[in-house]
Amino acid sequence: MKLNRYEGVRGASLMILAAALIAPGAAWAQDAIDPSAPVDAASEGEIVVTGFRGSLAKALEEKRREAAAVDSILAEDIGKFPDLNLSESIQRIPGVAITRDGGEGRQISVRGLGPQFTRVRINGMEAMSSAGGADASGGTNRGRGFDFNVFASDLFNEISVRKSAEAATEEGSLGATVDLRTARPFDYNGFTLVASAQGSYNTLAEKASPRGAFLISDTFADGRIGVLLSAAYGRRKTVEEGYSTVRWAKGSSFAPGFESVLGQDCATNPGACAEANDALHPRFPRYDLYTNDVERIGATASIQFRPTDRTLISIDGLYADFKVKRGEAYLEAPSLSAAGACTAATRPTTCGIADTDILAMDIQNGVMVSGTFNDIDLRVENRRDRSKTKFRQLSLDLEQEIGDSLTFTGLVGYSKSDFNNPIQNTVIFDSYNTDGYSYDYSDPRHPVFGFGTANIDNPDAWKLAQLRLRAARAENSFKTVQANLKWQVAEGFDITAGLAYKKYNFDTEELRRSNGTTSNREATIPAEVAAIPLSEYTRLISFAGTSWIIPDYDTAAQVLSLEDPNAYNGAFKLGPEPALGSKSSVGERDKSAYFQANFSTEIGGVTVRGNAGVRYVRTGQTATGFVFTSGTAQEIVVKRSYDDWLPAANIVIEPAQNLLVRLAAARVMARPDLGSLPPGASLSVSGSGRSVSVGNPNLDPYRADTYDAAIEWYFQPGALLSLAVFQKNIDSFVQTVSTPGSVFSDNPFGLPDSVAVAACGSTPNCAPNLNNWTFSAPANSPGGRLRGFEVNYQQPLKFLPGPLGNTGILLNYTQVSSRIKYLAGDGSIAAINDLTGLSKRSANATFYYEDKVISARISGAYRSKYLTRVPGGEKGTDVDGTNSTFNLDASIQFTLNDHFKLSLEAVNLTDEYQDQFNDSRDLLSVYRHTGREFIAGIRYTF
């Protein structure tokens, strides 16, 4: 499904043409409605529809009424969203694409702008939700991107995506503001009770998991008091398997490079080895086998009180508990990315690439596609993660009419997201100097490995090499106060103004094995532990026709006392000292005020409505981190503030009945990502990875001028054909500048070698004088332009004869292009390319059928490839990215009577792979899949 620019425009044109051919049926559609369809005429010009079709029609009405560009998704039934996951529901909105972790949606991008540019509000107040994940899926979320997978979709009634800015909407977004709303008792008439139970089955894990939800609501005192409670529970067990390489790199990136090539000694004849050392090879050619056990609990509570007809008080609470237990098993060849000259001590064990002989190789276009090697070191890893996110929010809304022309609205709220990952432990076995090892990437996504003389299924062939014990946490909290006043000046004209104060705190920390110093102790094995036979804590696993032993983590944790900090004189005690660079915090105090005029009038018989205003915001920022002075870590606090004036205007012109033209322009800003702001440096030595991340608390925010235009034709009830165009001129951008293949001793940040020595500890092939370090530092760059268009077509096909009149279709297509300037390490422009996270093309299609008994649909979502890093993470690579995906889901629901419904859903019918690549040559970085999932359930409504 790779489309070029012409094919994208042609596809959009065909969509418009098809809709134009179908639309004339709207003229007689009202006479063609099947009487069995769930449609009731409420009054002239209004149709009340229940079920999936009804949720679509109501969402269109909301979109039509808005002055700004807003798209919404409503629950199709009480407490029932049309998709399994919140983010997967949102992706049906034009311009929205999602990223997945463990086979389910985690974060979203809007119109090509990634998760860090999208702001999320829950019940009107900004919130942040963070979780963990596999390293290839982003790991621990220490940024501003919202993790939607923390929440069960059953807890929410409505999702809205605001794509154009208004002065009355708080700042902080370049892409969109997403509003999530939980249910309230005044949403329903009197007593309401809903309960559901489901069971899911994953085809790759071959395991079943339960899901359930309920909602109860009632009103009292003649409808002036309402109380609502809801809860949801879900568990999901999956297996994820495939291949990865970490990245592809040149042999010269790991000085001194290969020992010999095709019998030629590289020390005495370097010219004979030049081609091999200059070719890209996989750093960690390996098998991946993951297990995921996810448990999700959520609850909401709402109390509404209407003491008078002019006063409404709403109190809303939200709680979520998201637990993940993940195992990661690998069989890999790490020595292909281990630098350093051999010594008499290291040659029999951990010398690395300098001890590696190339017996055969196939180099194509600068890539060593296949090779056979002697003296390769092998490794097996088993990592266990146990993490938990707790989210809590409490808010109070007040709406008070004052006289006939004034209305006051206020909001006070608090939210907190606590992510804790107390167990992130890895047990590592190594086997040294295997002869005859081979890899072959001739089939780029299904490599073949040969393990030569290694006995990979024999515990006696391995040695316990490392015990990585780590823990991490990330805490986000918001305190919000808002006050707004609306003055109805005259019919069709009102003025709104308001003040807001927001206090945001972010705090994160990482723990590692510690003896109270900054020294890395992961390769330090207590003698008593080293004496325990590996056979006491190993097991056999198989993948791709290969069987090998791995550490059995649960058994190892008991046998080796890994989770006991007092064992072996504190050998497994954790502390922050070895990872002080990851101990940081960011605090923000945001004060804002706005003024906005809202109008609706007629000019020459044409309705013109909209708003115009300006928002002022002052951001006070405090960033805390650690710097190293003479090798000693010292805490440093940097404070700063900056101001923004953000004008915005939205105009809607209605030149004909059911036809709208929208125009919008605004100045917008988004604050820098959290991980970029703390001062100081964070060093990471993990396996063969050597990285240094340096913060910059003086970064300017992202700033852009945005322009939107759209034409919308509501050609029949519940139907829409629209075309929207947009452009964002980003004049202040934040980029992480990386310099791979660097020598630590030459770093420009003033970090002494003693810091690297401590970070390395006893880890092999790790020293400040080696050229296998990657330095990363954020910097403001010139930015660039982003522009694109969206086509959206939605129609219930009521004009079709018989049962076909109960069908409907939703289609949307988005195309985006960008030109962003990326900096090199010396500040020069290294590349002009697409914005990272931007998919040039995305599309969604849903076909549905709905009558009084059956509601069925099939939905497809396509996202083209996108870049994740420019330039690439290794010397000789220009980009890193993720390839295109197409996900297909289906569901059917049977209404048995007024109270009971049965459902069956199928998720990821295409069994889509997570496909990440290095370089524009599309070299495999990650290629894994999670299988298909089937869900059956029953639902009761009273």
XYZ file of C-alpha atoms in Angstrom, residues 12 15 188 207 210 244 254 310 379 385 436 476 493 625 646 648:
16
model
C -8.900 11.622 -2.892
C -13.501 9.491 -3.221
C -29.534 9.987 31.137
C -4.801 -17.711 25.748
C -11.710 -11.565 30.644
C 15.455 -7.135 15.582
C 33.775 0.031 16.548
C -29.589 29.008 36.745
C 24.282 -13.905 24.192
C 9.307 -5.912 33.648
C 31.048 -20.695 11.731
C 3.046 13.901 36.444
C -22.972 38.535 19.536
C 19.127 17.866 37.013
C -1.614 33.846 20.722
C -6.850 33.113 16.841
